PDB file of C-alpha atoms in Angstrom:
ATOM      1  CA  MET N  18     -10.657  -4.607  -5.085  1.00 69.00           C
ATOM      2  CA  SER N  19     -13.784  -2.999  -3.741  1.00 86.00           C
ATOM      3  CA  LEU N  20     -14.759   0.596  -4.389  1.00 87.00           C
ATOM      4  CA  HIS N  21     -13.799   1.554  -0.829  1.00 82.00           C
ATOM      5  CA  ASP N  22     -10.320   0.019  -1.193  1.00 81.00           C
ATOM      6  CA  PHE N  23      -9.895   1.708  -4.563  1.00 82.00           C
ATOM      7  CA  VAL N  24     -10.772   5.133  -3.154  1.00 82.00           C
ATOM      8  CA  VAL N  25      -8.666   4.706  -0.014  1.00 80.00           C
ATOM      9  CA  TYR N  26      -5.545   3.219  -1.599  1.00 80.00           C
ATOM     10  CA  ALA N  27      -5.544   4.060  -5.326  1.00 83.00           C
ATOM     11  CA  VAL N  28      -6.776   7.664  -5.338  1.00 87.00           C
ATOM     12  CA  PRO N  29      -3.996   9.913  -3.968  1.00 90.00           C
ATOM     13  CA  TRP N  30      -4.742  11.423  -0.561  1.00 87.00           C
ATOM     14  CA  TRP N  31      -4.310  14.990  -1.823  1.00 91.00           C
ATOM     15  CA  ILE N  32      -7.040  14.481  -4.447  1.00 93.00           C
ATOM     16  CA  GLN N  33      -9.326  13.186  -1.700  1.00 91.00           C
ATOM     17  CA  ALA N  34      -8.459  16.233   0.427  1.00 92.00           C
ATOM     18  CA  ALA N  35      -9.149  18.587  -2.497  1.00 94.00           C
ATOM     19  CA  ALA N  36     -12.543  16.966  -3.060  1.00 92.00           C
ATOM     20  CA  GLY N  37     -13.296  17.337   0.640  1.00 91.00           C
ATOM     21  CA  ALA N  38     -12.257  20.992   0.553  1.00 93.00           C
ATOM     22  CA  GLY N  39     -14.598  21.538  -2.389  1.00 94.00           C
ATOM     23  CA  LEU N  40     -17.466  20.001  -0.458  1.00 91.00           C
ATOM     24  CA  ILE N  41     -16.647  22.125   2.573  1.00 90.00           C
ATOM     25  CA  GLY N  42     -16.568  25.242   0.390  1.00 91.00           C
ATOM     26  CA  THR N  43     -19.950  24.390  -1.080  1.00 93.00           C
ATOM     27  CA  GLY N  44     -21.314  23.730   2.383  1.00 89.00           C
ATOM     28  CA  LEU N  45     -19.886  27.057   3.544  1.00 90.00           C
ATOM     29  CA  VAL N  46     -21.825  28.909   0.845  1.00 92.00           C
ATOM     30  CA  PHE N  47     -25.091  27.181   1.775  1.00 91.00           C
ATOM     31  CA  ALA N  48     -24.482  27.655   5.507  1.00 90.00           C
ATOM     32  CA  ALA N  49     -23.723  31.342   4.977  1.00 92.00           C
ATOM     33  CA  ARG N  50     -27.016  31.776   3.136  1.00 93.00           C
ATOM     34  CA  LEU N  51     -29.047  29.877   5.724  1.00 93.00           C
ATOM     35  CA  LEU N  52     -27.329  30.575   9.053  1.00 91.00           C
ATOM     36  CA  GLY N  53     -25.279  33.695   8.501  1.00 91.00           C
ATOM     37  CA  MET N  54     -21.594  34.233   7.982  1.00 90.00           C
ATOM     38  CA  ARG N  55     -20.441  33.812  11.602  1.00 91.00           C
ATOM     39  CA  ALA N  56     -22.122  30.447  12.028  1.00 91.00           C
ATOM     40  CA  ALA N  57     -20.872  29.346   8.619  1.00 90.00           C
ATOM     41  CA  LEU N  58     -17.277  30.232   9.541  1.00 89.00           C
ATOM     42  CA  LYS N  59     -17.554  28.268  12.796  1.00 92.00           C
ATOM     43  CA  LEU N  60     -18.862  25.270  10.885  1.00 90.00           C
ATOM     44  CA  ALA N  61     -16.119  25.681   8.288  1.00 89.00           C
ATOM     45  CA  MET N  62     -13.430  25.698  10.997  1.00 92.00           C
ATOM     46  CA  ALA N  63     -14.806  22.483  12.496  1.00 94.00           C
ATOM     47  CA  ALA N  64     -15.164  20.859   9.095  1.00 92.00           C
ATOM     48  CA  GLY N  65     -11.659  21.988   8.120  1.00 91.00           C
ATOM     49  CA  ALA N  66     -10.176  20.421  11.248  1.00 94.00           C
ATOM     50  CA  LEU N  67     -12.053  17.216  10.489  1.00 94.00           C
ATOM     51  CA  LEU N  68     -10.815  17.312   6.896  1.00 93.00           C
ATOM     52  CA  LEU N  69      -7.211  17.731   8.058  1.00 92.00           C
ATOM     53  CA  ALA N  70      -7.544  14.750  10.385  1.00 93.00           C
ATOM     54  CA  LEU N  71      -9.096  12.585   7.669  1.00 90.00           C
ATOM     55  CA  ALA N  72      -6.489  13.622   5.081  1.00 91.00           C
ATOM     56  CA  ALA N  73      -3.664  12.834   7.504  1.00 91.00           C
ATOM     57  CA  GLY N  74      -5.227   9.435   8.178  1.00 89.00           C
ATOM     58  CA  ARG N  75      -5.576   8.653   4.478  1.00 88.00           C
ATOM     59  CA  ARG N  76      -2.011   9.775   3.837  1.00 89.00           C
ATOM     60  CA  ALA N  77      -0.715   7.514   6.600  1.00 88.00           C
ATOM     61  CA  ARG N  78      -2.767   4.585   5.273  1.00 86.00           C
ATOM     62  CA  GLN N  79      -1.442   5.042   1.758  1.00 84.00           C
ATOM     63  CA  ARG N  80       2.116   5.421   2.976  1.00 86.00           C
ATOM     64  CA  GLY N  81       1.805   2.204   4.999  1.00 84.00           C
ATOM     65  CA  TRP N  82       0.249   0.440   2.021  1.00 81.00           C
ATOM     66  CA  ASN N  83       3.106   1.513  -0.257  1.00 80.00           C
ATOM     67  CA  ASP N  84       5.691   0.430   2.315  1.00 84.00           C
ATOM     68  CA  ARG N  85       3.991  -2.958   2.596  1.00 86.00           C
ATOM     69  CA  GLN N  86       3.938  -3.404  -1.172  1.00 86.00           C
ATOM     70  CA  ALA N  87       7.639  -2.502  -1.412  1.00 88.00           C
ATOM     71  CA  LYS N  88       8.520  -4.983   1.347  1.00 90.00           C
ATOM     72  CA  GLU N  89       6.487  -7.742  -0.310  1.00 92.00           C
ATOM     73  CA  LYS N  90       8.237  -7.074  -3.623  1.00 94.00           C
ATOM     74  CA  GLU N  91      11.655  -7.168  -1.945  1.00 93.00           C
ATOM     75  CA  ASP N  92      10.777 -10.427  -0.145  1.00 94.00           C
ATOM     76  CA  ALA N  93       9.539 -11.974  -3.397  1.00 96.00           C
ATOM     77  CA  ASN N  94      12.742 -10.985  -5.208  1.00 96.00           C
ATOM     78  CA  ARG N  95      14.802 -12.472  -2.381  1.00 96.00           C
ATOM     79  CA  ALA N  96      12.824 -15.744  -2.540  1.00 96.00           C
ATOM     80  CA  ILE N  97      13.247 -15.897  -6.315  1.00 96.00           C
ATOM     81  CA  SER N  98      17.014 -15.427  -6.057  1.00 96.00           C
ATOM     82  CA  VAL N  99      17.248 -18.161  -3.374  1.00 95.00           C
ATOM     83  CA  ALA N 100      15.249 -20.513  -5.607  1.00 95.00           C
ATOM     84  CA  ARG N 101      17.492 -19.733  -8.589  1.00 95.00           C
ATOM     85  CA  ARG N 102      20.609 -20.461  -6.540  1.00 93.00           C
ATOM     86  CA  ALA N 103      19.092 -23.725  -5.290  1.00 91.00           C
ATOM     87  CA  ARG N 104      18.207 -24.801  -8.830  1.00 91.00           C
ATOM     88  CA  ALA N 105      21.684 -23.930 -10.068  1.00 89.00           C
ATOM     89  CA  ALA N 106      23.260 -25.959  -7.246  1.00 85.00           C
ATOM     90  CA  ALA N 107      20.955 -28.905  -7.984  1.00 82.00           C
ATOM     91  CA  ASP N 108      21.800 -28.744 -11.689  1.00 80.00           C
ATOM     92  CA  ALA N 109      25.520 -28.685 -10.893  1.00 77.00           C
ATOM     93  CA  ASP N 110      25.239 -31.938  -8.895  1.00 71.00           C
ATOM     94  CA  SER N 111      22.906 -33.731 -11.277  1.00 72.00           C
ATOM     95  CA  GLY N 112      25.498 -35.487 -13.445  1.00 69.00           C
ATOM     96  CA  ALA N 113      24.226 -38.977 -14.336  1.00 71.00           C
ATOM     97  CA  GLY N 114      27.793 -40.246 -14.776  1.00 72.00           C
ATOM     98  CA  ARG N 115      28.359 -40.218 -11.024  1.00 70.00           C
ATOM     99  CA  LEU N 116      25.521 -42.617 -10.189  1.00 69.00           C
ATOM    100  CA  ARG N 117      27.799 -45.687 -10.218  1.00 73.00           C
ATOM    101  CA  ASP N 118      30.763 -44.080  -8.430  1.00 73.00           C
ATOM    102  CA  ASP N 119      31.933 -45.844  -5.278  1.00 75.00           C
ATOM    103  CA  ASP N 120      31.187 -43.813  -2.190  1.00 74.00           C
ATOM    104  CA  GLY N 121      33.092 -46.105   0.195  1.00 78.00           C
ATOM    105  CA  PHE N 122      30.063 -47.823   1.664  1.00 80.00           C
ATOM    106  CA  ARG N 123      29.346 -51.445   0.942  1.00 72.00           C
ATOM    107  CA  ARG N 124      25.791 -52.354   0.010  1.00 73.00           C
ATOM    108  CA  ASP N 125      25.207 -56.097  -0.341  1.00 65.00           C
TER     109      ASP N 125
END
């Protein structure tokens, strides 16, 4: 798993959003010192909207990833149970004593 996949799928979306909010807050302080408070608030509003969009996207990605993992696990369990039933049926019919039984067909 690459670093990007780890950050996107393993780190919860709300932790990513909190880190983004911290960066926006830090940027707000620097922007307020350099550009003034009004300009900094405008930049913070734009950055906040962008952060909300990115957090919603990450949340949706993680939710889809979790749903996919749950479906794969369910499919694997279903395949395992089918294989177990098939093995049990094969074991039930595997009696060596029936090899010489007459099945009604003549083979000369």
